[in-house]
């Protein structure tokens, strides 16, 4: 299964998580979303997209530029898994909002989104990415819970690889 990990990161947290995910999935490739062309995405069976949230619920800048291109990509038959970096203490009402936009663009491109997560381990008030009592991807909070990030990723990657079979 060809796996590509693409991220948008302003201060490096999402980039670090993307690199860790890449190290855990043998043979996968990782790159900033700004470097990806449509053919790169279409060549993958499993795509893992990561983004942080800025402003008040805004998608990270690099993704804003790439989102229209993503929704126009043909991802029919592909699996997409999402992870989002955010801060549940300072932004409890828009926690990892950005990945909702990645979710919607992936669905528009024809992909199946896997890797949904429970909200039980998080203390937040609201999130656009929390739908039907589940996060649309893996929430990571390096601002308050950096010590949990690696283990959260390990558990989630097992789930994603199982669901991608
Ligand atoms: C000005 C500012 C606005 C932010 N807005 C949000 C937000 O609305 N929701 C959220 O979950 N996190 C928010 N964050 C937290 C960042 O998403 C978080 O620090 C993240 O780890 C940054 O990842 P990056 O370095 O990959 O860009 C904000 C941070 C800053 C400094």
PDB file of N, CA and C and ligand atoms in Angstrom, residues 7-16 51-58 60 85-88 90-98 140-143, ligand 1:
ATOM      1  N   UNK A   7       1.418  17.641   4.948  1.00  0.00           N
ATOM      2  CA  UNK A   7       1.084  18.486   6.098  1.00  0.00           C
ATOM      3  C   UNK A   7       1.246  19.966   5.773  1.00  0.00           C
ATOM      4  N   UNK A   8       0.556  20.776   6.579  1.00  0.00           N
ATOM      5  CA  UNK A   8       0.783  22.219   6.603  1.00  0.00           C
ATOM      6  C   UNK A   8       1.110  22.605   8.027  1.00  0.00           C
ATOM      7  N   UNK A   9       2.212  23.305   8.228  1.00  0.00           N
ATOM      8  CA  UNK A   9       2.699  23.580   9.583  1.00  0.00           C
ATOM      9  C   UNK A   9       3.335  24.948   9.629  1.00  0.00           C
ATOM     10  N   UNK A  10       2.974  25.762  10.607  1.00  0.00           N
ATOM     11  CA  UNK A  10       3.525  27.114  10.700  1.00  0.00           C
ATOM     12  C   UNK A  10       4.717  27.182  11.637  1.00  0.00           C
ATOM     13  N   UNK A  11       4.625  26.532  12.795  1.00  0.00           N
ATOM     14  CA  UNK A  11       5.738  26.597  13.759  1.00  0.00           C
ATOM     15  C   UNK A  11       6.416  25.243  13.965  1.00  0.00           C
ATOM     16  N   UNK A  12       6.053  24.245  13.163  1.00  0.00           N
ATOM     17  CA  UNK A  12       6.793  22.976  13.186  1.00  0.00           C
ATOM     18  C   UNK A  12       6.132  21.821  13.912  1.00  0.00           C
ATOM     19  N   UNK A  13       5.048  22.072  14.660  1.00  0.00           N
ATOM     20  CA  UNK A  13       4.448  20.975  15.427  1.00  0.00           C
ATOM     21  C   UNK A  13       3.820  19.921  14.520  1.00  0.00           C
ATOM     22  N   UNK A  14       3.080  20.351  13.529  1.00  0.00           N
ATOM     23  CA  UNK A  14       2.439  19.397  12.615  1.00  0.00           C
ATOM     24  C   UNK A  14       3.508  18.673  11.779  1.00  0.00           C
ATOM     25  N   UNK A  15       4.543  19.405  11.444  1.00  0.00           N
ATOM     26  CA  UNK A  15       5.651  18.787  10.699  1.00  0.00           C
ATOM     27  C   UNK A  15       6.296  17.671  11.532  1.00  0.00           C
ATOM     28  N   UNK A  16       6.522  17.929  12.811  1.00  0.00           N
ATOM     29  CA  UNK A  16       7.119  16.895  13.681  1.00  0.00           C
ATOM     30  C   UNK A  16       6.233  15.659  13.742  1.00  0.00           C
ATOM     31  N   UNK A  51      -2.864  19.097   9.639  1.00  0.00           N
ATOM     32  CA  UNK A  51      -2.945  20.563   9.605  1.00  0.00           C
ATOM     33  C   UNK A  51      -3.113  21.098  11.018  1.00  0.00           C
ATOM     34  N   UNK A  52      -2.552  22.253  11.252  1.00  0.00           N
ATOM     35  CA  UNK A  52      -2.848  22.965  12.497  1.00  0.00           C
ATOM     36  C   UNK A  52      -3.968  23.972  12.223  1.00  0.00           C
ATOM     37  N   UNK A  53      -4.496  24.517  13.332  1.00  0.00           N
ATOM     38  CA  UNK A  53      -5.569  25.512  13.236  1.00  0.00           C
ATOM     39  C   UNK A  53      -5.047  26.841  13.772  1.00  0.00           C
ATOM     40  N   UNK A  54      -5.343  27.926  13.089  1.00  0.00           N
ATOM     41  CA  UNK A  54      -4.864  29.257  13.468  1.00  0.00           C
ATOM     42  C   UNK A  54      -6.034  30.233  13.527  1.00  0.00           C
ATOM     43  N   UNK A  55      -5.727  31.491  13.889  1.00  0.00           N
ATOM     44  CA  UNK A  55      -6.796  32.481  14.015  1.00  0.00           C
ATOM     45  C   UNK A  55      -7.826  31.965  15.008  1.00  0.00           C
ATOM     46  N   UNK A  56      -9.072  32.007  14.648  1.00  0.00           N
ATOM     47  CA  UNK A  56     -10.122  31.423  15.465  1.00  0.00           C
ATOM     48  C   UNK A  56     -10.814  30.365  14.603  1.00  0.00           C
ATOM     49  N   UNK A  57     -10.191  29.197  14.538  1.00  0.00           N
ATOM     50  CA  UNK A  57     -10.762  28.105  13.760  1.00  0.00           C
ATOM     51  C   UNK A  57     -10.354  28.093  12.295  1.00  0.00           C
ATOM     52  N   UNK A  58      -9.273  28.804  11.969  1.00  0.00           N
ATOM     53  CA  UNK A  58      -8.846  28.865  10.551  1.00  0.00           C
ATOM     54  C   UNK A  58      -7.846  27.764  10.219  1.00  0.00           C
ATOM     55  N   UNK A  60      -4.646  26.111   8.614  1.00  0.00           N
ATOM     56  CA  UNK A  60      -3.257  26.568   8.435  1.00  0.00           C
ATOM     57  C   UNK A  60      -3.023  27.056   6.987  1.00  0.00           C
ATOM     58  N   UNK A  85      -3.347  19.533  14.697  1.00  0.00           N
ATOM     59  CA  UNK A  85      -2.691  20.138  15.853  1.00  0.00           C
ATOM     60  C   UNK A  85      -3.485  21.345  16.308  1.00  0.00           C
ATOM     61  N   UNK A  86      -3.692  21.445  17.625  1.00  0.00           N
ATOM     62  CA  UNK A  86      -4.438  22.579  18.151  1.00  0.00           C
ATOM     63  C   UNK A  86      -4.124  22.794  19.622  1.00  0.00           C
ATOM     64  N   UNK A  87      -4.859  23.707  20.225  1.00  0.00           N
ATOM     65  CA  UNK A  87      -4.655  24.069  21.627  1.00  0.00           C
ATOM     66  C   UNK A  87      -6.026  24.102  22.304  1.00  0.00           C
ATOM     67  N   UNK A  88      -6.321  23.042  23.061  1.00  0.00           N
ATOM     68  CA  UNK A  88      -7.659  22.916  23.647  1.00  0.00           C
ATOM     69  C   UNK A  88      -7.867  23.849  24.839  1.00  0.00           C
ATOM     70  N   UNK A  90      -6.451  27.228  25.227  1.00  0.00           N
ATOM     71  CA  UNK A  90      -6.649  28.627  24.821  1.00  0.00           C
ATOM     72  C   UNK A  90      -7.758  28.748  23.771  1.00  0.00           C
ATOM     73  N   UNK A  91      -7.960  27.703  22.984  1.00  0.00           N
ATOM     74  CA  UNK A  91      -8.983  27.726  21.924  1.00  0.00           C
ATOM     75  C   UNK A  91      -9.969  26.568  22.076  1.00  0.00           C
ATOM     76  N   UNK A  92     -10.637  26.488  23.233  1.00  0.00           N
ATOM     77  CA  UNK A  92     -11.514  25.336  23.483  1.00  0.00           C
ATOM     78  C   UNK A  92     -12.751  25.296  22.593  1.00  0.00           C
ATOM     79  N   UNK A  93     -13.076  26.431  21.958  1.00  0.00           N
ATOM     80  CA  UNK A  93     -14.284  26.475  21.126  1.00  0.00           C
ATOM     81  C   UNK A  93     -14.009  26.238  19.649  1.00  0.00           C
ATOM     82  N   UNK A  94     -12.727  26.178  19.289  1.00  0.00           N
ATOM     83  CA  UNK A  94     -12.381  25.957  17.865  1.00  0.00           C
ATOM     84  C   UNK A  94     -11.256  24.919  17.772  1.00  0.00           C
ATOM     85  N   UNK A  95     -11.285  23.978  18.696  1.00  0.00           N
ATOM     86  CA  UNK A  95     -10.178  23.016  18.802  1.00  0.00           C
ATOM     87  C   UNK A  95     -10.063  22.177  17.518  1.00  0.00           C
ATOM     88  N   UNK A  96      -8.908  22.232  16.902  1.00  0.00           N
ATOM     89  CA  UNK A  96      -8.569  21.562  15.625  1.00  0.00           C
ATOM     90  C   UNK A  96      -9.659  21.717  14.549  1.00  0.00           C
ATOM     91  N   UNK A  97     -10.333  22.853  14.546  1.00  0.00           N
ATOM     92  CA  UNK A  97     -11.379  23.107  13.529  1.00  0.00           C
ATOM     93  C   UNK A  97     -10.906  22.833  12.102  1.00  0.00           C
ATOM     94  N   UNK A  98      -9.632  23.143  11.849  1.00  0.00           N
ATOM     95  CA  UNK A  98      -9.115  23.098  10.477  1.00  0.00           C
ATOM     96  C   UNK A  98      -9.323  21.771   9.777  1.00  0.00           C
ATOM     97  N   UNK A 140      -4.168  16.382  18.234  1.00  0.00           N
ATOM     98  CA  UNK A 140      -2.895  16.447  18.967  1.00  0.00           C
ATOM     99  C   UNK A 140      -2.753  17.851  19.537  1.00  0.00           C
ATOM    100  N   UNK A 141      -2.271  17.928  20.776  1.00  0.00           N
ATOM    101  CA  UNK A 141      -2.150  19.224  21.440  1.00  0.00           C
ATOM    102  C   UNK A 141      -0.754  19.357  22.040  1.00  0.00           C
ATOM    103  N   UNK A 142       0.185  19.782  21.231  1.00  0.00           N
ATOM    104  CA  UNK A 142       1.566  19.918  21.692  1.00  0.00           C
ATOM    105  C   UNK A 142       1.747  21.097  22.637  1.00  0.00           C
ATOM    106  N   UNK A 143       0.772  22.010  22.667  1.00  0.00           N
ATOM    107  CA  UNK A 143       0.902  23.164  23.556  1.00  0.00           C
ATOM    108  C   UNK A 143       0.660  22.773  25.012  1.00  0.00           C
TER     109      UNK A 143
HETATM  110  C1  LIG B   1      -2.597  33.049  17.097  1.00  0.00           C
HETATM  111  C2  LIG B   1      -2.931  31.593  17.300  1.00  0.00           C
HETATM  112  C3  LIG B   1      -4.192  31.130  16.986  1.00  0.00           C
HETATM  113  C4  LIG B   1      -4.544  29.785  17.177  1.00  0.00           C
HETATM  114  N1  LIG B   1      -5.833  29.349  16.945  1.00  0.00           N
HETATM  115  C5  LIG B   1      -6.174  28.081  17.245  1.00  0.00           C
HETATM  116  C6  LIG B   1      -7.531  27.629  17.091  1.00  0.00           C
HETATM  117  O1  LIG B   1      -8.442  28.363  16.700  1.00  0.00           O
HETATM  118  N2  LIG B   1      -7.814  26.324  17.406  1.00  0.00           N
HETATM  119  C7  LIG B   1      -6.841  25.458  17.856  1.00  0.00           C
HETATM  120  O2  LIG B   1      -7.158  24.292  18.127  1.00  0.00           O
HETATM  121  N3  LIG B   1      -5.549  25.862  18.001  1.00  0.00           N
HETATM  122  C8  LIG B   1      -5.199  27.135  17.704  1.00  0.00           C
HETATM  123  N4  LIG B   1      -3.899  27.547  17.865  1.00  0.00           N
HETATM  124  C9  LIG B   1      -2.879  26.582  18.332  1.00  0.00           C
HETATM  125  C10 LIG B   1      -2.014  26.004  17.199  1.00  0.00           C
HETATM  126  O3  LIG B   1      -2.811  25.292  16.270  1.00  0.00           O
HETATM  127  C11 LIG B   1      -0.991  25.043  17.804  1.00  0.00           C
HETATM  128  O4  LIG B   1      -0.021  25.810  18.473  1.00  0.00           O
HETATM  129  C12 LIG B   1      -0.334  24.110  16.826  1.00  0.00           C
HETATM  130  O5  LIG B   1       0.445  23.166  17.530  1.00  0.00           O
HETATM  131  C13 LIG B   1       0.549  24.799  15.793  1.00  0.00           C
HETATM  132  O6  LIG B   1       1.015  23.823  14.899  1.00  0.00           O
HETATM  133  P1  LIG B   1       2.060  24.166  13.719  1.00  0.00           P
HETATM  134  O7  LIG B   1       3.332  24.559  14.393  1.00  0.00           O
HETATM  135  O8  LIG B   1       2.216  22.894  12.973  1.00  0.00           O
HETATM  136  O9  LIG B   1       1.457  25.240  12.884  1.00  0.00           O
HETATM  137  C14 LIG B   1      -3.559  28.891  17.680  1.00  0.00           C
HETATM  138  C15 LIG B   1      -2.274  29.364  17.976  1.00  0.00           C
HETATM  139  C16 LIG B   1      -1.963  30.692  17.814  1.00  0.00           C
HETATM  140  C17 LIG B   1      -0.580  31.172  18.192  1.00  0.00           C
END
